[in-house]
Coordinates of N, CA and C and ligand atoms in Angstrom, one line a residue:
M3 N -28.9 12.3 -3.8 CA -27.7 11.9 -4.5 C -26.9 10.8 -3.7
A4 N -26.4 9.9 -4.4 CA -25.6 8.9 -3.7 C -24.3 9.5 -3.1
L5 N -23.9 9.0 -2.0 CA -22.7 9.6 -1.3 C -21.5 9.3 -2.1
Y6 N -21.4 8.1 -2.7 CA -20.2 7.8 -3.5 C -20.6 7.6 -5.0
S7 N -19.7 8.0 -5.8 CA -20.0 7.9 -7.3 C -19.9 6.4 -7.7
E8 N -20.4 6.1 -8.8 CA -20.3 4.7 -9.3 C -18.9 4.3 -9.5
K9 N -18.0 5.2 -9.9 CA -16.6 4.9 -10.1 C -16.0 4.5 -8.8
V10 N -16.3 5.3 -7.7 CA -15.7 4.9 -6.4 C -16.2 3.5 -6.0
M11 N -17.5 3.2 -6.2 CA -18.0 1.9 -5.8 C -17.3 0.8 -6.6
D12 N -17.2 1.1 -7.9 CA -16.6 0.1 -8.8 C -15.1 -0.2 -8.4
H13 N -14.3 0.9 -8.1 CA -12.9 0.6 -7.8 C -12.8 0.0 -6.4
F14 N -13.8 0.3 -5.5 CA -13.8 -0.3 -4.2 C -14.1 -1.8 -4.3
R15 N -15.1 -2.1 -5.1 CA -15.5 -3.5 -5.2 C -14.6 -4.4 -6.0
N16 N -14.0 -3.7 -7.1 CA -13.1 -4.5 -8.0 C -11.8 -3.7 -8.1
P17 N -11.0 -3.6 -7.1 CA -9.8 -2.8 -7.2 C -8.8 -3.3 -8.2
R18 N -8.3 -2.4 -9.0 CA -7.3 -2.8 -10.0 C -5.9 -2.8 -9.4
N19 N -5.0 -3.7 -9.9 CA -3.6 -3.7 -9.5 C -3.3 -3.9 -8.0
V20 N -4.1 -4.8 -7.4 CA -3.8 -5.1 -6.0 C -2.7 -6.1 -5.9
G21 N -1.8 -5.9 -5.0 CA -0.8 -6.9 -4.8 C 0.6 -6.3 -4.5
V22 N 1.6 -7.2 -4.7 CA 3.0 -6.9 -4.5 C 3.8 -7.1 -5.7
I23 N 4.8 -6.2 -6.0 CA 5.7 -6.5 -7.1 C 7.0 -6.9 -6.4
E24 N 7.4 -8.1 -6.6 CA 8.6 -8.7 -5.9 C 9.9 -7.9 -6.2
D25 N 10.0 -7.5 -7.5 CA 11.2 -6.8 -7.9 C 11.0 -5.3 -8.1
A26 N 10.1 -4.8 -7.3 CA 9.8 -3.3 -7.4 C 11.1 -2.6 -7.2
N27 N 11.3 -1.4 -7.9 CA 12.5 -0.6 -7.6 C 12.1 0.8 -7.0
G28 N 10.8 0.8 -6.6 CA 10.4 2.0 -5.8 C 9.2 1.6 -4.9
I29 N 9.3 1.7 -3.6 CA 8.3 1.2 -2.7 C 8.0 2.4 -1.7
G30 N 6.7 2.7 -1.6 CA 6.4 3.8 -0.6 C 5.2 3.3 0.3
E31 N 5.4 3.6 1.6 CA 4.3 3.3 2.5 C 4.0 4.5 3.3
V32 N 2.7 4.8 3.4 CA 2.3 6.0 4.2 C 1.1 5.6 5.0
G33 N 0.8 6.4 6.0 CA -0.4 6.2 6.8 C -1.0 7.5 7.3
N34 N -2.2 7.4 7.7 CA -2.9 8.5 8.3 C -3.1 8.3 9.8
A35 N -2.4 9.1 10.6 CA -2.4 8.9 12.0 C -3.8 8.9 12.6
K36 N -4.7 9.7 12.0 CA -6.0 9.9 12.6 C -6.9 8.7 12.4
C37 N -7.0 8.2 11.2 CA -7.8 7.0 11.0 C -7.1 5.7 11.0
G38 N -5.8 5.7 11.0 CA -5.0 4.5 11.1 C -4.8 3.7 9.8
D39 N -5.3 4.3 8.7 CA -5.2 3.6 7.5 C -3.8 3.6 6.9
I40 N -3.5 2.6 6.2 CA -2.1 2.4 5.7 C -2.2 2.1 4.2
M41 N -1.3 2.7 3.4 CA -1.2 2.4 2.0 C 0.2 2.1 1.5
K42 N 0.4 1.1 0.8 CA 1.8 0.7 0.3 C 1.7 0.6 -1.2
M43 N 2.6 1.3 -1.9 CA 2.7 1.4 -3.3 C 4.0 0.8 -3.9
Y44 N 3.9 -0.1 -4.8 CA 5.1 -0.7 -5.4 C 5.2 -0.2 -6.9
L45 N 6.3 0.3 -7.3 CA 6.6 0.7 -8.6 C 7.7 -0.1 -9.3
K46 N 7.5 -0.5 -10.5 CA 8.6 -1.0 -11.3 C 8.8 -0.1 -12.5
I47 N 9.9 0.6 -12.4 CA 10.2 1.7 -13.3 C 11.4 1.2 -14.3
E48 N 11.1 1.4 -15.5 CA 12.2 1.0 -16.5 C 12.2 2.1 -17.6
D49 N 13.4 2.6 -17.9 CA 13.6 3.6 -18.9 C 12.7 4.8 -18.6
G50 N 12.6 5.2 -17.4 CA 11.8 6.4 -17.0 C 10.3 6.2 -17.1
I51 N 9.8 5.0 -17.3 CA 8.4 4.7 -17.5 C 7.9 3.8 -16.4
V52 N 6.7 4.0 -15.9 CA 6.1 3.1 -14.9 C 5.6 1.9 -15.7
K53 N 6.4 0.8 -15.6 CA 6.0 -0.4 -16.3 C 5.0 -1.2 -15.6
D54 N 5.1 -1.1 -14.2 CA 4.1 -1.9 -13.4 C 3.9 -1.1 -12.1
V55 N 2.7 -1.3 -11.6 CA 2.4 -0.6 -10.3 C 1.4 -1.5 -9.6
K56 N 1.6 -1.7 -8.3 CA 0.6 -2.5 -7.5 C 0.5 -1.8 -6.1
F57 N -0.6 -2.1 -5.4 CA -0.7 -1.5 -4.1 C -1.4 -2.5 -3.1
E58 N -1.1 -2.2 -1.9 CA -1.8 -2.9 -0.8 C -2.3 -1.8 0.1
T59 N -3.6 -1.8 0.4 CA -4.2 -0.7 1.2 C -5.0 -1.4 2.3
F60 N -4.6 -1.0 3.6 CA -5.4 -1.4 4.7 C -6.1 -0.2 5.1
G61 N -7.3 -0.1 4.6 CA -8.0 1.2 4.9 C -9.5 1.2 4.4
C62 N -10.0 2.3 4.4 CA -11.4 2.5 4.1 C -11.7 2.3 2.6
G63 N -13.0 2.3 2.2 CA -13.3 2.1 0.8 C -12.8 3.2 -0.1
S64 N -12.8 4.4 0.4 CA -12.3 5.6 -0.4 C -10.8 5.5 -0.6
A65 N -10.1 5.0 0.4 CA -8.7 4.8 0.2 C -8.4 3.7 -0.8
I66 N -9.1 2.6 -0.7 CA -9.0 1.5 -1.7 C -9.3 2.0 -3.1
A67 N -10.4 2.7 -3.3 CA -10.8 3.2 -4.6 C -9.7 4.2 -5.1
S68 N -9.2 5.1 -4.2 CA -8.2 6.0 -4.6 C -6.9 5.4 -5.0
S69 N -6.5 4.3 -4.3 CA -5.2 3.7 -4.7 C -5.4 3.0 -6.0
S70 N -6.6 2.3 -6.2 CA -6.8 1.6 -7.4 C -6.8 2.6 -8.6
M71 N -7.5 3.7 -8.5 CA -7.6 4.7 -9.5 C -6.2 5.3 -9.8
A72 N -5.5 5.6 -8.7 CA -4.1 6.2 -8.9 C -3.2 5.2 -9.7
T73 N -3.3 3.9 -9.4 CA -2.5 3.0 -10.2 C -2.8 3.0 -11.7
E74 N -4.1 3.1 -12.0 CA -4.5 3.2 -13.4 C -4.0 4.5 -14.0
L75 N -4.0 5.6 -13.3 CA -3.6 6.9 -13.8 C -2.1 6.9 -14.1
I76 N -1.3 6.1 -13.4 CA 0.2 6.2 -13.6 C 0.7 5.1 -14.4
M77 N 0.0 4.0 -14.6 CA 0.5 2.9 -15.3 C 0.9 3.3 -16.7
G78 N 2.2 3.0 -17.1 CA 2.6 3.3 -18.4 C 3.1 4.8 -18.6
Q79 N 3.0 5.6 -17.5 CA 3.3 7.0 -17.6 C 4.8 7.3 -17.3
P80 N 5.4 8.3 -17.9 CA 6.7 8.7 -17.6 C 6.8 9.2 -16.1
V81 N 7.9 9.0 -15.4 CA 8.0 9.3 -14.0 C 7.8 10.9 -13.8
S82 N 8.3 11.6 -14.8 CA 8.2 13.1 -14.7 C 6.7 13.5 -14.6
E83 N 5.8 12.8 -15.2 CA 4.4 13.0 -15.1 C 3.8 12.5 -13.8
V84 N 4.2 11.3 -13.5 CA 3.7 10.6 -12.3 C 4.0 11.5 -11.0
R85 N 5.1 12.2 -11.1 CA 5.5 13.1 -10.0 C 4.5 14.2 -9.7
K86 N 3.8 14.6 -10.8 CA 2.9 15.7 -10.7 C 1.4 15.3 -10.3
L87 N 1.2 14.0 -10.1 CA -0.1 13.5 -9.8 C -0.6 14.1 -8.4
T88 N -1.7 14.6 -8.4 CA -2.2 15.2 -7.2 C -3.4 14.4 -6.7
N89 N -3.7 14.5 -5.4 CA -4.9 13.8 -4.9 C -6.2 14.3 -5.5
K90 N -6.1 15.6 -5.9 CA -7.3 16.2 -6.6 C -7.6 15.5 -7.9
A91 N -6.5 15.2 -8.6 CA -6.7 14.5 -9.9 C -7.2 13.1 -9.7
V92 N -6.8 12.5 -8.6 CA -7.3 11.1 -8.3 C -8.8 11.2 -8.0
A93 N -9.1 12.2 -7.1 CA -10.5 12.3 -6.7 C -11.4 12.7 -8.0
E94 N -10.9 13.5 -8.8 CA -11.7 13.9 -10.0 C -11.9 12.7 -10.9
A95 N -10.8 11.9 -11.1 CA -11.0 10.7 -11.9 C -12.0 9.7 -11.4
L96 N -12.2 9.8 -10.1 CA -13.3 9.0 -9.4 C -14.6 9.6 -9.4
D97 N -14.7 10.7 -10.2 CA -16.0 11.5 -10.2 C -16.3 12.1 -8.8
G98 N -15.3 12.4 -8.1 CA -15.4 13.1 -6.8 C -15.5 12.2 -5.6
L99 N -15.1 12.8 -4.4 CA -15.2 12.1 -3.1 C -15.9 13.1 -2.2
P100 N -16.6 12.6 -1.2 CA -17.2 13.6 -0.2 C -16.0 14.3 0.4
D101 N -16.3 15.6 0.8 CA -15.2 16.4 1.4 C -14.5 15.7 2.5
Y102 N -15.2 15.1 3.4 CA -14.5 14.5 4.6 C -13.8 13.2 4.2
K103 N -13.8 12.8 2.9 CA -13.1 11.7 2.5 C -11.9 12.1 1.5
M104 N -11.7 13.4 1.4 CA -10.6 13.8 0.5 C -9.3 13.3 1.0
H105 N -9.1 13.3 2.3 CA -7.8 12.9 2.9 C -7.4 11.4 2.4
C106 N -8.4 10.6 2.1 CA -8.1 9.3 1.6 C -7.4 9.3 0.3
S107 N -7.8 10.3 -0.6 CA -7.0 10.4 -1.9 C -5.6 11.0 -1.6
V108 N -5.5 11.7 -0.6 CA -4.1 12.3 -0.2 C -3.2 11.1 0.0
L109 N -3.7 10.1 0.6 CA -2.8 8.9 0.9 C -2.2 8.4 -0.4
A110 N -3.0 8.3 -1.5 CA -2.6 7.8 -2.7 C -1.5 8.7 -3.3
E111 N -1.7 10.0 -3.3 CA -0.6 10.9 -3.7 C 0.7 10.7 -3.0
E112 N 0.5 10.6 -1.6 CA 1.7 10.5 -0.8 C 2.4 9.2 -1.0
A113 N 1.6 8.1 -1.2 CA 2.3 6.8 -1.3 C 3.1 6.8 -2.6
I114 N 2.5 7.4 -3.7 CA 3.3 7.4 -5.0 C 4.5 8.3 -4.8
R115 N 4.4 9.4 -4.2 CA 5.5 10.3 -4.0 C 6.6 9.6 -3.2
S116 N 6.2 8.9 -2.2 CA 7.2 8.2 -1.3 C 7.9 7.1 -2.1
A117 N 7.1 6.4 -3.0 CA 7.7 5.3 -3.8 C 8.7 5.9 -4.8
L118 N 8.4 7.1 -5.3 CA 9.3 7.7 -6.3 C 10.6 8.2 -5.5
E119 N 10.4 8.6 -4.3 CA 11.6 9.0 -3.5 C 12.5 7.8 -3.3
D120 N 11.9 6.7 -3.0 CA 12.6 5.4 -2.8 C 13.3 5.1 -4.0
Y121 N 12.7 5.2 -5.2 CA 13.3 4.9 -6.5 C 14.5 5.8 -6.7
Q122 N 14.4 7.1 -6.4 CA 15.5 8.0 -6.6 C 16.7 7.6 -5.6
K123 N 16.4 7.2 -4.4 CA 17.4 6.8 -3.5 C 18.1 5.5 -4.0
R124 N 17.4 4.6 -4.5 CA 18.0 3.3 -4.9 C 18.8 3.5 -6.1
T125 N 18.4 4.3 -7.1 CA 19.0 4.4 -8.4 C 19.9 5.6 -8.5
G126 N 19.8 6.6 -7.6 CA 20.5 7.9 -7.7 C 20.0 8.7 -8.9
E127 N 18.9 8.3 -9.5 CA 18.4 9.0 -10.6 C 17.6 10.2 -10.1
I128 N 17.7 11.4 -10.7 CA 16.9 12.5 -10.3 C 15.7 12.7 -11.3
I129 N 14.5 12.7 -10.7 CA 13.3 12.9 -11.5 C 13.0 14.4 -11.7
E130 N 13.1 14.8 -12.9 CA 12.8 16.2 -13.2 C 11.3 16.5 -13.1
Ligands
FES201 FE1 -8.6 6.8 6.5 FE2 -10.1 6.9 4.4 S1 -10.8 7.1 6.4 S2 -7.9 6.9 4.5

């Protein structure tokens, strides 16, 4: 069996929503101290909905695929749902990751959570 699913390879080779949102109102940056990988997530939230999301990932293929898939999962979603996104859901949407690469999907969950916290700080809005 291949180590990585076709979806992982697809999102690694053709990552969706790469880049920066200049007028983002929620930005989160996280890193993994062990591998040194860094992920930055930009959210543009309007009326409680993620209208746009982009990411920059300096990291391994699984981290790039995880960030790409995570952006697809949260695009157009209400923030109350986005808050519940887990790394497991990201990994499942990618048809799985090897056990020792699960931490790469954790970066995506943490980056989104951190961007939501930033949004709450900037706007004073509480996300239920
Ligand atoms: Fe560091 Fe994948 S090896 S995020």
